[in-house]
Short mmCIF file of C-alpha atoms and ligand atoms in Angstrom, two decimals:
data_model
loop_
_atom_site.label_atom_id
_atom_site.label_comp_id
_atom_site.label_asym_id
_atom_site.label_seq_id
_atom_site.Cartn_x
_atom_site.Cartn_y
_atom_site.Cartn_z
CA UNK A 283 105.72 148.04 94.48
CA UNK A 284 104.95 150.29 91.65
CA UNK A 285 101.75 152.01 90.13
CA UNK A 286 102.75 150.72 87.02
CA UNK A 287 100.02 149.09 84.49
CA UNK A 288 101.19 147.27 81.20
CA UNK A 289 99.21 146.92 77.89
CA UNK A 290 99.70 144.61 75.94
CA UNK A 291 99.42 144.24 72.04
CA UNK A 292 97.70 141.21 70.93
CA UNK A 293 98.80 139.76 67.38
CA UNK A 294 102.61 139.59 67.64
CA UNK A 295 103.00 140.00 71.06
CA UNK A 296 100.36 137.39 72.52
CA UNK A 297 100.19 135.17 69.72
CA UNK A 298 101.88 135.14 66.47
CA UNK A 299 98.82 135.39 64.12
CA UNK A 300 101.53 137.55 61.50
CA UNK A 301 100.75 134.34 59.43
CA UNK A 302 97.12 134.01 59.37
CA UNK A 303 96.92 137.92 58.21
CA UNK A 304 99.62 137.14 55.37
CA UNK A 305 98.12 133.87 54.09
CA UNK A 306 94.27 135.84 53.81
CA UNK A 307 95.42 138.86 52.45
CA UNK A 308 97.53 136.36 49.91
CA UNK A 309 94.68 134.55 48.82
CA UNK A 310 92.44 137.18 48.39
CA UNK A 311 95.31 139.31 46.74
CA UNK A 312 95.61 136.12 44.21
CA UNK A 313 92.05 135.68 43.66
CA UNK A 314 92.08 139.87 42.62
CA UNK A 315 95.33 139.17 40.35
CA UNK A 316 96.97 141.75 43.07
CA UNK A 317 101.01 141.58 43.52
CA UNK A 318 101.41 140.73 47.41
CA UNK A 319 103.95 139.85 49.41
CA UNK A 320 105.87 139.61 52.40
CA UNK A 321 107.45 142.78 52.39
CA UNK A 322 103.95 144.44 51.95
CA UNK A 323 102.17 142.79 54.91
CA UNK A 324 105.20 143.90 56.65
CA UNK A 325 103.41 147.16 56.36
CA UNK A 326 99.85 145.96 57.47
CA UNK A 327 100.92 145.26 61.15
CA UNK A 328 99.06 147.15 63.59
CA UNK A 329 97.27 148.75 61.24
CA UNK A 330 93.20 148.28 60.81
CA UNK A 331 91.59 145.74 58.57
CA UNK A 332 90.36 148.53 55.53
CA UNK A 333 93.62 150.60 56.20
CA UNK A 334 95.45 147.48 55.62
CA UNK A 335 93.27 146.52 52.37
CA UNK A 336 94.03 150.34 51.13
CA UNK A 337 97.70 149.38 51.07
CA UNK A 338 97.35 145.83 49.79
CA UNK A 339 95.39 148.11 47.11
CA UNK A 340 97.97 149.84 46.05
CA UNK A 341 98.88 147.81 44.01
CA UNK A 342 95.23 146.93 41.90
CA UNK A 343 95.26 148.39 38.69
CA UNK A 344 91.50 149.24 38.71
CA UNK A 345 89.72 151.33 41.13
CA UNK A 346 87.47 149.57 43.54
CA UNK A 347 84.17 151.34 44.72
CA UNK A 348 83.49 151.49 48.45
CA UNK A 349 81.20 148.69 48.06
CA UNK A 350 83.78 146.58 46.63
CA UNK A 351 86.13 147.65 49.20
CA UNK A 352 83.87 146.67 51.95
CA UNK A 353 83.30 142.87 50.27
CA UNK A 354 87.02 142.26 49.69
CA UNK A 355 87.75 143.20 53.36
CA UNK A 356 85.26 141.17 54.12
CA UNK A 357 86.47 138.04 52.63
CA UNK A 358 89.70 138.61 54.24
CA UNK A 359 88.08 138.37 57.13
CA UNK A 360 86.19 135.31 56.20
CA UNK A 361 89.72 133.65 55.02
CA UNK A 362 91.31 135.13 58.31
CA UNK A 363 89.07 133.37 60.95
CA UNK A 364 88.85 130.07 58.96
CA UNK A 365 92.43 130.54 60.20
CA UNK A 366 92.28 131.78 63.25
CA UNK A 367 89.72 129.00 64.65
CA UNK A 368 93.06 126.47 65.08
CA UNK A 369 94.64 128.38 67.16
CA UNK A 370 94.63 126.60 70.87
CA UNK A 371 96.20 127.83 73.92
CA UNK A 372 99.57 126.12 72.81
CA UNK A 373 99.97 128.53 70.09
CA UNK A 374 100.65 131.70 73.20
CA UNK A 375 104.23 133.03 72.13
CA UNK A 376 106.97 131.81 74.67
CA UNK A 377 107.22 133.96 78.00
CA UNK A 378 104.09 135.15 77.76
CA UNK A 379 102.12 133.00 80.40
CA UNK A 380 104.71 133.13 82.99
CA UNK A 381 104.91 136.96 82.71
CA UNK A 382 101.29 137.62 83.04
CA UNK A 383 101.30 135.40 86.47
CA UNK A 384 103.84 137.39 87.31
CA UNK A 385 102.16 140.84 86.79
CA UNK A 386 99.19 139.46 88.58
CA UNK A 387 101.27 138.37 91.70
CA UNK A 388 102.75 141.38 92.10
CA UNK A 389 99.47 143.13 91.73
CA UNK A 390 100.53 145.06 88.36
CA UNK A 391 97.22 145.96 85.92
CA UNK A 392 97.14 144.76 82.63
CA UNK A 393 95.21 145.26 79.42
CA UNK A 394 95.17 143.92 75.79
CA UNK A 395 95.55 147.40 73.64
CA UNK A 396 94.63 145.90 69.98
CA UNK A 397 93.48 147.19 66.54
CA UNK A 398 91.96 143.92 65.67
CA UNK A 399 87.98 143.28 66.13
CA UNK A 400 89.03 139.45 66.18
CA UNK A 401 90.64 139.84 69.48
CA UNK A 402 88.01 138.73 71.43
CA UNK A 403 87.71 135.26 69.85
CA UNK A 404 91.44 135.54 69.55
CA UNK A 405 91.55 135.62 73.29
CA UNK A 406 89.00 133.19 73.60
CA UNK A 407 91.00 130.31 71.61
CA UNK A 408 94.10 131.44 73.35
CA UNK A 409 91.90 130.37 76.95
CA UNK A 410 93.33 133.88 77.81
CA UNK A 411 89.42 135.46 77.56
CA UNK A 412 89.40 136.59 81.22
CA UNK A 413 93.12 137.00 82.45
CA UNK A 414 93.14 140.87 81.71
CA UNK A 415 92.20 144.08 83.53
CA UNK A 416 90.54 145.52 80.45
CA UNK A 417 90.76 144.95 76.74
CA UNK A 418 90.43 147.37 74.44
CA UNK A 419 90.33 146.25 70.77
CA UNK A 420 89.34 147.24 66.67
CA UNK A 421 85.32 147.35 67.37
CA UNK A 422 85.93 149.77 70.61
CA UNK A 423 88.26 152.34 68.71
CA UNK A 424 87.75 155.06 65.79
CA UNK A 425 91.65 155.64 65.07
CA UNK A 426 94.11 152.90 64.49
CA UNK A 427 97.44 152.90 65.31
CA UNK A 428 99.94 155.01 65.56
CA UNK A 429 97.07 157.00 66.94
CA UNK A 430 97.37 156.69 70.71
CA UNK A 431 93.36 155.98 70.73
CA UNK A 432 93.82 152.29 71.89
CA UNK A 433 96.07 152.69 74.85
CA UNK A 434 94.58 155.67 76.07
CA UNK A 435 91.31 153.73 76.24
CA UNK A 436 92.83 151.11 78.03
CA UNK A 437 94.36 153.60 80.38
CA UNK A 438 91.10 154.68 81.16
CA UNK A 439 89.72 151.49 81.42
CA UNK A 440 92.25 150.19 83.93
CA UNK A 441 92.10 153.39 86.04
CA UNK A 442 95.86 154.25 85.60
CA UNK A 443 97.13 157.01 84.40
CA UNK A 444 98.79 156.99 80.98
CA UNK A 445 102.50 158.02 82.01
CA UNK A 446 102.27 155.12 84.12
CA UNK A 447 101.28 152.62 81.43
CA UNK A 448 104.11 150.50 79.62
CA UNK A 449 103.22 149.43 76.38
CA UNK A 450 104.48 146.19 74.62
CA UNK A 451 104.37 146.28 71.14
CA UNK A 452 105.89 144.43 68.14
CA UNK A 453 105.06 146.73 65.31
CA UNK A 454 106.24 150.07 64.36
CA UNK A 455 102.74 151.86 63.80
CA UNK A 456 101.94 150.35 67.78
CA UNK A 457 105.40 151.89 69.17
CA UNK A 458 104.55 154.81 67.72
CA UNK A 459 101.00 154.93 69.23
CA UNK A 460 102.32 154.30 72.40
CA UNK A 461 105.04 157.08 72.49
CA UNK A 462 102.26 160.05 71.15
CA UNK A 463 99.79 158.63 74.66
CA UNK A 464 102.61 159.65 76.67
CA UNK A 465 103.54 155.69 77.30
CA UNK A 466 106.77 154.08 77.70
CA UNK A 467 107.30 150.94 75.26
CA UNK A 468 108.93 147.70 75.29
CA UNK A 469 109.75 146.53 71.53
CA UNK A 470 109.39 142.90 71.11
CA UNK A 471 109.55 140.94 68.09
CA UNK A 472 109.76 142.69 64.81
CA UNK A 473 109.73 145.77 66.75
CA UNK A 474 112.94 144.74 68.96
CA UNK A 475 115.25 146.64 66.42
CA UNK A 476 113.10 150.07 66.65
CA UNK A 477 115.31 152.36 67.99
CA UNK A 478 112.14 154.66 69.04
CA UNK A 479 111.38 151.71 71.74
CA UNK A 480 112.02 152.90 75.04
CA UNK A 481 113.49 149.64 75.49
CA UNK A 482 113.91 146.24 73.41
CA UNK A 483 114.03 142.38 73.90
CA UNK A 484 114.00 139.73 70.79
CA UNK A 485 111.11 137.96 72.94
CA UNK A 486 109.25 137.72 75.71
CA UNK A 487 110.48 134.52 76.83
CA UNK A 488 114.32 137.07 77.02
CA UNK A 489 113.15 139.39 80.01
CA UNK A 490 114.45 138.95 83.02
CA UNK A 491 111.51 140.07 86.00
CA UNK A 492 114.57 141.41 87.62
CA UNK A 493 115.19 143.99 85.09
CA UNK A 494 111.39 144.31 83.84
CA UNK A 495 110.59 145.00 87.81
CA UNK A 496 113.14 148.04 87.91
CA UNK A 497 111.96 148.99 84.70
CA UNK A 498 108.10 149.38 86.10
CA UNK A 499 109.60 150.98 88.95
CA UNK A 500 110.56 153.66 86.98
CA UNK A 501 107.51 155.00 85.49
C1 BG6 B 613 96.37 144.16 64.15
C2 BG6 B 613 97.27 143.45 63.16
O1 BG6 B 613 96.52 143.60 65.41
O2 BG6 B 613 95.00 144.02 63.75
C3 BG6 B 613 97.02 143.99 61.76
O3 BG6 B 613 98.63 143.70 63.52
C4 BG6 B 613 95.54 143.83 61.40
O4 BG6 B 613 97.82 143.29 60.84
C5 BG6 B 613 94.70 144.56 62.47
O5 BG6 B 613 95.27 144.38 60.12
C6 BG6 B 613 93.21 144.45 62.20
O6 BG6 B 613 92.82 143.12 62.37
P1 BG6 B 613 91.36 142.55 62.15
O7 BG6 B 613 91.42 141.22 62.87
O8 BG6 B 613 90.39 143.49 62.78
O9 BG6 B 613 91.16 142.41 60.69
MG1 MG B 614 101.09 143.49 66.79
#
């Protein structure tokens, strides 16, 4: 069939860990006497762990010195993956499983394309630690999204070349990454009303193979 490879994004896409990143970034915001909220971690998906902190700092009213910096993003971190160690395979977002086995039967590559340096234990909880071509996450990459670093490096990884890669992507910063590496992108999630998606579906668990199959076809 087709030459096609697909990369996936991890946290929204694999596994809804959206929560986890709010609830840290909450407490630590609270402990700093920092307004956070919602709206603002809106902002911090698919974006790295200080680039993320520099927006949740927006909103200090002191300065912080790098050193500082460095120790609050640390906590995070700390709070994060007290967090993250509940997650089981159980917690793998609907559609998911089914349309990796599919991908694999049909002989399609894929990757994990990620900004987040906890996606290998991520993977790991989610039993998923050996089900992908490559994986190419926060520790392996100097620019975060939306620079097209991450899925070019997966590209590579996997062999394919990039206009051949599909991207699937549930934030805004990781649809634009995937546009600027010369990718096409499937919005899920959050990202499902992007109108810069090349195309969109609420969820996973929504796409047909039928239609995804044509879709790879394409590239
Ligand atoms: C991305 C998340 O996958 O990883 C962002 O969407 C997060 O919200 C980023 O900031 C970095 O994560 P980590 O696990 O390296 O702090
Ligand atoms: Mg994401």
């Amino acid at each position: 069939m087709t030459k096609a490879a697909v990369i996936f994004d991890l946290d929204g896409v694999i596994v809804s860990t959206d929560d986890c990143h709010y609830k840290a970034w909450k407490r630590l915001a609270d402990e700093e006497g920092i307004y956070f909220d919602k709206e603002i971690n809106h902002r911090l998906r698919g974006v790295s762990r200080m680039e993320s902190l520099a927006i949740v700092l927006e909103r200090a009213n002191r300065p912080y010195t790098m050193e500082e910096q460095q120790a609050l993003a640390d906590r995070k971190n700390a709070y994060y993956r007290e967090l993250i160690q509940e997650l089981t395979p159980e917690h793998i977002l609907p559609g998911v499983r089914p349309l990796l086995e599919r991908l694999k039967q049909h002989g399609i590559k894929i990757a994990i394309g990620s900004s987040s340096k906890n996606s290998p234990l991520i993977l790991e909880r989610l039993g998923l630690a050996d089900e992908f071509d490559a994986v190419v996450d926060g520790n392996a990459i100097k620019n975060s999204k939306p620079h097209p670093e991450v899925f070019l490096r997966a590209a590579e990884k996997l062999g394919v070349p990039a206009a051949q890669c599909v991207v699937v992507e549930d934030a805004d910063a990781g649809v634009e990454a995937a546009l600027a590496a010369g990718m096409r992108v499937i919005g899920v999630g959050t990202a499902a009303s992007n109108e810069r998606a090349t195309w969109t579906v609420a969820s996973l668990a929504d796409l047909s193979w039928e239609d995804l199959a044509k879709f790879l076809a394409a590239v």
